[in-house]
CSV table of C-alpha atoms in Angstrom, one decimal:
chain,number,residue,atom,x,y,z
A,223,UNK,CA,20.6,5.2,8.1
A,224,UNK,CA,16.5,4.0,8.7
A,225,UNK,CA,17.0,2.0,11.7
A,226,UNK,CA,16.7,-2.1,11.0
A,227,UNK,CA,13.7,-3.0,13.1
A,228,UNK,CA,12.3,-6.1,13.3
A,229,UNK,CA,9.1,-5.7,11.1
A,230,UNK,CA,11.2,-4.2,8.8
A,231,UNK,CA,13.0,-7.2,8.3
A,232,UNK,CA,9.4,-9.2,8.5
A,233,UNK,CA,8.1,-7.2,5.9
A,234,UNK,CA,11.4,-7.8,3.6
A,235,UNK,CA,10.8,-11.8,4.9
A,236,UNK,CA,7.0,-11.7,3.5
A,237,UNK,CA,8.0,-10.0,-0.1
A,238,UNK,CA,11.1,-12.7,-0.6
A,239,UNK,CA,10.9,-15.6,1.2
A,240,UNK,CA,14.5,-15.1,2.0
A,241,UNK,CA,15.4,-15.6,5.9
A,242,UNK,CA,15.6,-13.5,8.4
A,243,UNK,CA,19.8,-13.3,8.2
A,244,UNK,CA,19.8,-12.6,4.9
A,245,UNK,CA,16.8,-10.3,5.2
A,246,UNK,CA,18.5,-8.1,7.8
A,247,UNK,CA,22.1,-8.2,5.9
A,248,UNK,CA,20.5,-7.1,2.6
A,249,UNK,CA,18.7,-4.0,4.6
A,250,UNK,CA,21.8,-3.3,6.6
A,251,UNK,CA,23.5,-3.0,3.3
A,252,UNK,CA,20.9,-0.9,1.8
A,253,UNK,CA,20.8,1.3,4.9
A,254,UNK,CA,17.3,0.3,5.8
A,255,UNK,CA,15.6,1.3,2.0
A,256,UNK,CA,13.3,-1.8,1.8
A,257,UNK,CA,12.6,-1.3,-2.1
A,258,UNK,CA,16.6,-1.0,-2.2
A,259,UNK,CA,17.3,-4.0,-0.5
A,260,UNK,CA,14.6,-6.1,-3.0
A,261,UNK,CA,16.5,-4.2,-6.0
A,262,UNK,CA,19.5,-5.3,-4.8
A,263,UNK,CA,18.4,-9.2,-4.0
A,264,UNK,CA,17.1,-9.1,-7.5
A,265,UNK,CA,20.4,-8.1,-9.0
A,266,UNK,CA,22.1,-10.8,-7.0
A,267,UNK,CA,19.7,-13.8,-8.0
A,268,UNK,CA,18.9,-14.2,-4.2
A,269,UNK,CA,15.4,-14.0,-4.3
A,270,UNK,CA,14.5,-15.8,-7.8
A,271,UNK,CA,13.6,-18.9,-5.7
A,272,UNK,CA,10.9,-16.9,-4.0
A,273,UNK,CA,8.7,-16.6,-6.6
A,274,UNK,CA,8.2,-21.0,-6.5
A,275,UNK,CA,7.6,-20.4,-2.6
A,276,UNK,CA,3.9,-21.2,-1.3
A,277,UNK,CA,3.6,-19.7,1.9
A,278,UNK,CA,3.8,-16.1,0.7
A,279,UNK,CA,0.8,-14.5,2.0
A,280,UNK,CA,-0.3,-12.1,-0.5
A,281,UNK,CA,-4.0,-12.0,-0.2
A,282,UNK,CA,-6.2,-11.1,3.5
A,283,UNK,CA,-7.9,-8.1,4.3
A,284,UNK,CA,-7.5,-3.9,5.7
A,285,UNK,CA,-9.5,-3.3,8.4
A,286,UNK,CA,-10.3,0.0,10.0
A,287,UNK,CA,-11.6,2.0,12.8
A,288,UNK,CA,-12.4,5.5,13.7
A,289,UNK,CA,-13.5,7.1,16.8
A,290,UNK,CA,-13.2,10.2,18.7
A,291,UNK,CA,-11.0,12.4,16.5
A,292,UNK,CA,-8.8,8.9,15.9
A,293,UNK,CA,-8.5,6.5,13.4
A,294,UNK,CA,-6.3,3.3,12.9
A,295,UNK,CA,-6.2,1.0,9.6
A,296,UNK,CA,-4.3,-2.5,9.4
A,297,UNK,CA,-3.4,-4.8,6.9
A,298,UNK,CA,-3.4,-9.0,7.7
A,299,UNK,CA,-2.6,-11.2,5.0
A,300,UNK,CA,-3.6,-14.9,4.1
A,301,UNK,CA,-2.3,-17.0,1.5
A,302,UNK,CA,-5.4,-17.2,-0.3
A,303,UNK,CA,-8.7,-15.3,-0.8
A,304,UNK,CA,-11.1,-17.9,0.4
A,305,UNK,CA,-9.2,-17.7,3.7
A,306,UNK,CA,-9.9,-13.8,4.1
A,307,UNK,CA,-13.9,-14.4,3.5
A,308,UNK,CA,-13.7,-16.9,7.0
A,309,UNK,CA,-15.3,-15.6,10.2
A,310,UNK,CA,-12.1,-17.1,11.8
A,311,UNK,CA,-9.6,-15.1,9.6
A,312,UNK,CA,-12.2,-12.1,10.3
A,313,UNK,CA,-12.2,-12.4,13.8
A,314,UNK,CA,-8.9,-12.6,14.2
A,315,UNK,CA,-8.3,-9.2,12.2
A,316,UNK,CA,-11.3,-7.6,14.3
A,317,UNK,CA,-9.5,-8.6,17.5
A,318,UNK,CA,-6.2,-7.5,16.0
A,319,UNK,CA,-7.7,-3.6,14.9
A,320,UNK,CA,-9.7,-3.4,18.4
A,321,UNK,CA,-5.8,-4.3,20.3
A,322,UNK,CA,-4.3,-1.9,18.3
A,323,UNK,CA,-7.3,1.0,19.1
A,324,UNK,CA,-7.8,0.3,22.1
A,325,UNK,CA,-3.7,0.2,23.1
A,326,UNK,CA,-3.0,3.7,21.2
A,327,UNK,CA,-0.4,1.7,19.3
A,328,UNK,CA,1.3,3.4,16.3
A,329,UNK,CA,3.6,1.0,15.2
A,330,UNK,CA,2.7,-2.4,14.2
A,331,UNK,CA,6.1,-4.4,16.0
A,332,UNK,CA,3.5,-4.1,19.0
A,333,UNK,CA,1.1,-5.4,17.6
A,334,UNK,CA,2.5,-8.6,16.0
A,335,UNK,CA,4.4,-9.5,19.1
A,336,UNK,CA,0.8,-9.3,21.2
A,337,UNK,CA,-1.0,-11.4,18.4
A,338,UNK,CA,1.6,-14.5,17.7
A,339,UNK,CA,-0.2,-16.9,20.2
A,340,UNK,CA,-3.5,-16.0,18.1
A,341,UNK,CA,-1.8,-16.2,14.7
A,342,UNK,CA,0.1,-19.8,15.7
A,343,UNK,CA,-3.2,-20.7,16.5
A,344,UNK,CA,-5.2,-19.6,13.6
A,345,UNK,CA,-2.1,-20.9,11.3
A,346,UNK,CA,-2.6,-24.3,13.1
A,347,UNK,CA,-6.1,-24.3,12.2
A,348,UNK,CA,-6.6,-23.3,9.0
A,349,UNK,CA,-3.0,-24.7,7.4
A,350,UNK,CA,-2.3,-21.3,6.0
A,351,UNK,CA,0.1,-18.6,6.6
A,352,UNK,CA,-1.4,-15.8,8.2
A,353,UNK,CA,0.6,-12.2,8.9
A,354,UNK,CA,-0.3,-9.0,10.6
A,355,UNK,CA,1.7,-6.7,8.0
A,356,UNK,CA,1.3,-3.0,8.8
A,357,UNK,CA,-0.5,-0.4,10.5
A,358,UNK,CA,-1.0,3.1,10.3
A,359,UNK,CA,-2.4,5.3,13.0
A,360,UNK,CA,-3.8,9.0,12.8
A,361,UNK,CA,-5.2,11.8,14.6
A,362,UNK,CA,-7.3,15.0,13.7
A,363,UNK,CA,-10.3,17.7,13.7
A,364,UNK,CA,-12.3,14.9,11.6
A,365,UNK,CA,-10.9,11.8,10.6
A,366,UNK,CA,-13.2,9.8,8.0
A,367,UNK,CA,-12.3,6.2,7.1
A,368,UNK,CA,-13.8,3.8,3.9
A,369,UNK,CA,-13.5,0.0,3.1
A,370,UNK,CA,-13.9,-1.0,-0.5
A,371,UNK,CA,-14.8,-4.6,0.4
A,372,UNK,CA,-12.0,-6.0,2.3
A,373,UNK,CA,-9.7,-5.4,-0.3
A,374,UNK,CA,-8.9,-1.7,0.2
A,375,UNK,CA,-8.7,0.9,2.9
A,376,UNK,CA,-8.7,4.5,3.3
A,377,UNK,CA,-8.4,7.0,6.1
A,378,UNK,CA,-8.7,10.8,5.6
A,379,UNK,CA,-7.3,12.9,8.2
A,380,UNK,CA,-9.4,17.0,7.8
A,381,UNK,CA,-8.9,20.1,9.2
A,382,UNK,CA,-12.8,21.4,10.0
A,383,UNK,CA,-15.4,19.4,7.9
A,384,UNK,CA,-17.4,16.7,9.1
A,385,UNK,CA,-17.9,13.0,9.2
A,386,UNK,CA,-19.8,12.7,5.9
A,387,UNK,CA,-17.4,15.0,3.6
A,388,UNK,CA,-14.2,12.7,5.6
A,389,UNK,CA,-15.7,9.3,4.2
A,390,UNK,CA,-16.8,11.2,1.0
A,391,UNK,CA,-12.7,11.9,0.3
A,392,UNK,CA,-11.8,8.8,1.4
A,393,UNK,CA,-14.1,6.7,-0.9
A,394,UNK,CA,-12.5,9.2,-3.5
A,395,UNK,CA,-8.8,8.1,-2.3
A,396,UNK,CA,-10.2,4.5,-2.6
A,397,UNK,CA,-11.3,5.0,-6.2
A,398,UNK,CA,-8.3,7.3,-7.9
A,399,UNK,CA,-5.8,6.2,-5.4
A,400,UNK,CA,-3.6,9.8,-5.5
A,401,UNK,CA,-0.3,9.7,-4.4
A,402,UNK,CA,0.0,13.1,-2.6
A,403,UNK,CA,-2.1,15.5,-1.1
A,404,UNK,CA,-1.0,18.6,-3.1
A,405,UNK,CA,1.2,19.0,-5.8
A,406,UNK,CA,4.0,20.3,-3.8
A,407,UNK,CA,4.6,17.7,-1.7
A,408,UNK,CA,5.3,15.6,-5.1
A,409,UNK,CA,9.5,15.1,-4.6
A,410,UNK,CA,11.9,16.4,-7.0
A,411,UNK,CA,12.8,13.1,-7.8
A,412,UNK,CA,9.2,12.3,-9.2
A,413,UNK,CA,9.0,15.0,-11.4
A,414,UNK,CA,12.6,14.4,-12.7
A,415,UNK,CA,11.6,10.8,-13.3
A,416,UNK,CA,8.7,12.1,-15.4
A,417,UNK,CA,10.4,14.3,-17.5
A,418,UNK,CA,13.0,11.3,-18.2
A,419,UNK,CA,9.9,9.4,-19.3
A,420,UNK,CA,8.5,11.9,-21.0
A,421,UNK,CA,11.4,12.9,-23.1
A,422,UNK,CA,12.2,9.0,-24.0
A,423,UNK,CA,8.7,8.7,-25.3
A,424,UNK,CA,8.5,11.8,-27.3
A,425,UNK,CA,11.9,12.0,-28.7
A,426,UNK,CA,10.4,11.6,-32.5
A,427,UNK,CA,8.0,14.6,-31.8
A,428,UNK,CA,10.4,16.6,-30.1
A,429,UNK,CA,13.7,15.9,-32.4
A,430,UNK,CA,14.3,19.0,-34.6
A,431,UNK,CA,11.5,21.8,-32.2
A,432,UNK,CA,12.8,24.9,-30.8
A,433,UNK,CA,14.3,24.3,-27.3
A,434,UNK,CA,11.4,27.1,-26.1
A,435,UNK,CA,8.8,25.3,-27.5
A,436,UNK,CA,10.5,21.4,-25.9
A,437,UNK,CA,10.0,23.2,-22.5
A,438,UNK,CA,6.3,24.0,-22.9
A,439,UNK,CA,5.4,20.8,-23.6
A,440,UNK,CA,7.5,19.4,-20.8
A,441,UNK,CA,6.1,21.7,-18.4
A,442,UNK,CA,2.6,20.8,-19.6
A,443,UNK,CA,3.4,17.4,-19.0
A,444,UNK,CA,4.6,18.1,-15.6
A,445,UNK,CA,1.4,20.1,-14.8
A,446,UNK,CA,-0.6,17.1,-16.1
A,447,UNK,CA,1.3,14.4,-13.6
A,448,UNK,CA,1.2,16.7,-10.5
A,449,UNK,CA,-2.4,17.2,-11.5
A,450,UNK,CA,-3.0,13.4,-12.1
A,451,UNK,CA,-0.8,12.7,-8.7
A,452,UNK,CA,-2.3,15.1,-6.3
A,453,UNK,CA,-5.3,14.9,-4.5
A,454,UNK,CA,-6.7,18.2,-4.2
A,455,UNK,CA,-6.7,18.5,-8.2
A,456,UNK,CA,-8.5,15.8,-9.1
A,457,UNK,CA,-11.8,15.8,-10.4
A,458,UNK,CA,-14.2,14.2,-7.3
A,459,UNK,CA,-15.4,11.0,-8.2
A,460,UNK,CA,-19.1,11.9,-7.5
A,461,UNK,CA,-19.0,15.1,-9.5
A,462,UNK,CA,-16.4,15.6,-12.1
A,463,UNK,CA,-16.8,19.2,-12.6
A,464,UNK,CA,-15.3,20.0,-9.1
A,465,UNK,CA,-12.0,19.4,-7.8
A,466,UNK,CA,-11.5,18.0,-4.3
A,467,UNK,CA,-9.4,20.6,-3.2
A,468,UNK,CA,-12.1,23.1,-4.3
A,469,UNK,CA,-15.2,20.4,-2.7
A,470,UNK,CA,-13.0,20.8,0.6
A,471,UNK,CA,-12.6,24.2,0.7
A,472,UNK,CA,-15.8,25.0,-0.1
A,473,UNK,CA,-17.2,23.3,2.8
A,474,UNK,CA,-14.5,25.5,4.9
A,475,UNK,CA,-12.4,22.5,5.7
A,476,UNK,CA,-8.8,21.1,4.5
A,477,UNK,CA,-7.1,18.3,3.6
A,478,UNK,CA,-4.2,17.3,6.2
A,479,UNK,CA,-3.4,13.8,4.8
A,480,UNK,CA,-4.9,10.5,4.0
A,481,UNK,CA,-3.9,7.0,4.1
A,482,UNK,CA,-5.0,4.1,1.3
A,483,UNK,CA,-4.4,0.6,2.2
A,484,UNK,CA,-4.4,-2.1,-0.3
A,485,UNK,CA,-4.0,-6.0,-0.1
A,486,UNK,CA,-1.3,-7.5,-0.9
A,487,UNK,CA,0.3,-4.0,-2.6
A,488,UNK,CA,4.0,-4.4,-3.0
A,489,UNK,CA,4.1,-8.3,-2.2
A,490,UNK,CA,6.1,-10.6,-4.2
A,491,UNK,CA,3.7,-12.9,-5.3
A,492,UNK,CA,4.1,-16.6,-6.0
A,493,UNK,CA,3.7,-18.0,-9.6
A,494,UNK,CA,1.8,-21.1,-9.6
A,495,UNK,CA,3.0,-23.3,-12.0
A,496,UNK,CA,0.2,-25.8,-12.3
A,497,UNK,CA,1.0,-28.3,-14.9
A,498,UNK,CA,4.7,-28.9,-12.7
A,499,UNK,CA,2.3,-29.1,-9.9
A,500,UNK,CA,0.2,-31.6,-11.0
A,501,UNK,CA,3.0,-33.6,-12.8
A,502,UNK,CA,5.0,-33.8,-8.9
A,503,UNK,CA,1.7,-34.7,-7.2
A,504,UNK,CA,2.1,-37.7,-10.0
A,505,UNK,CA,5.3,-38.1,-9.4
A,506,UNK,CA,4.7,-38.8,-5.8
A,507,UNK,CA,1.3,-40.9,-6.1
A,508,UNK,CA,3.9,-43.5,-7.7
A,509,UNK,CA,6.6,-43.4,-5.0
């Protein structure tokens, strides 16, 4: 079982508004599988209520920094937009990414325990909720890094290359947002997934074909997703006839990993209601 750590259960707090007892019992139960523990909130009803709650922060910004061989990208999140755009929100992520550079930190737990005097403070001020979420930290031959606005982040992590062809992947990362690096690291579970998918959709074509000729048009589906999924065989965004696998190689460097950051990705957003909104401001204007 994942062990329960505390920004796991701060994560699982931020997506569902539940608190932190129930947070930690519902990943205790799902032996530490986040996604698992949300499922299973779901099922239960527990978490309906958090899609009325305000103070989810699902908006803010990824910041990033590379030097040296090193690179480290964070994620802190506002309850609005507007907030994110503010040089006090922005200095407070800057001072945030520099803490976590500068300290060689590689979990984020660290991280948000150093910056809660900051945050209460910058909560106090601006009268939203502000979080630091995650962080990811990596090492390399070349490690390139690209911000899409402050609304996506990427790190690429190379063997050989150089600084250039690094931010050149990463922008591509940003852009086509792969999920693996090759098709092989793609889990069996994926590909299984597909196929279900695959056969549900096409059951009218495939009802009544030749089992040989059912398997060649699975396995060219298959080829298609681990294609579509991986990074080194997509077609680079800034010339379509090459591959980025083929782009890398060709400039005698590899692809070790990458990481893509973007805000607000896997938060359970609030759904404004604004006519019950309006109507309760109403309400109270009377009382």
């Amino acid at each position: 079982m994942a062990e329960i750590t505390a920004a796991l259960v701060k994560e699982l707090r931020e997506r569902t508004g539940q608190g932190m007892m129930e947070c930690k019992k519902a990943l205790v139960a799902a032996g530490g599988d986040i996604e698992k523990a949300i499922d299973d909130m779901r099922a239960s009803g527990a978490i309906k209520a958090a899609k009325k709650a305000g103070n989810i922060a699902a908006e803010g910004a990824i910041a990033a920094r590379v030097e040296g061989g090193r690179g480290v990208i964070i994620e802190v999140n506002s309850q609005t937009d507007f907030l994110a755009l503010q040089d006090d929100f922005k200095g407070f992520v800057k001072d945030s990414l520099d803490e976590a550079f500068t300290q060689n930190l590689t979990d984020v737990a660290p991280l948000i325990a150093s910056r809660e005097s900051a945050r209460e403070a910058l909560v106090a001020k601006c009268g939203e909720n502000v979080n630091i979420r995650r962080l990811t930290a990596v090492s390399g031959d070349t490690v390139g890094a690209y911000l899409h606005g402050h609304r996506i982040g990427v790190l690429v992590v190379l063997k050989g290359g150089n600084d250039e062809l690094a931010k050149h992947v990463a922008m591509h990362v940003a852009a086509s947002n792969p999920a693996v690096v090759s098709p092989d690291q793609v889990s069996e579970e994926l590909v299984a997934k597909e196929k279900e998918i695959f056969l549900q959709l096409n059951a009218d074509k495939i009802a009544g074909k030749p089992e040989n000729i059912v398997e060649n048009m699975i396995k060219g589906r298959i080829n298609k997703f681990l294609a579509e999924a991986s990074l080194v065989e997509q077609a680079f965004i800034m010339d379509p006839e090459v591959k980025v696998g083929d782009l890398v190689k060709k400039a005698g460097a590899e692809i070790v990993s990458f990481v893509r950051y973007e805000v607000g990705e896997g938060i359970e957003k609030a759904e404004n209601d604004f006519a019950a909104e309006v109507a309760a401001q109403v309400a109270a204007s009377k009382q």
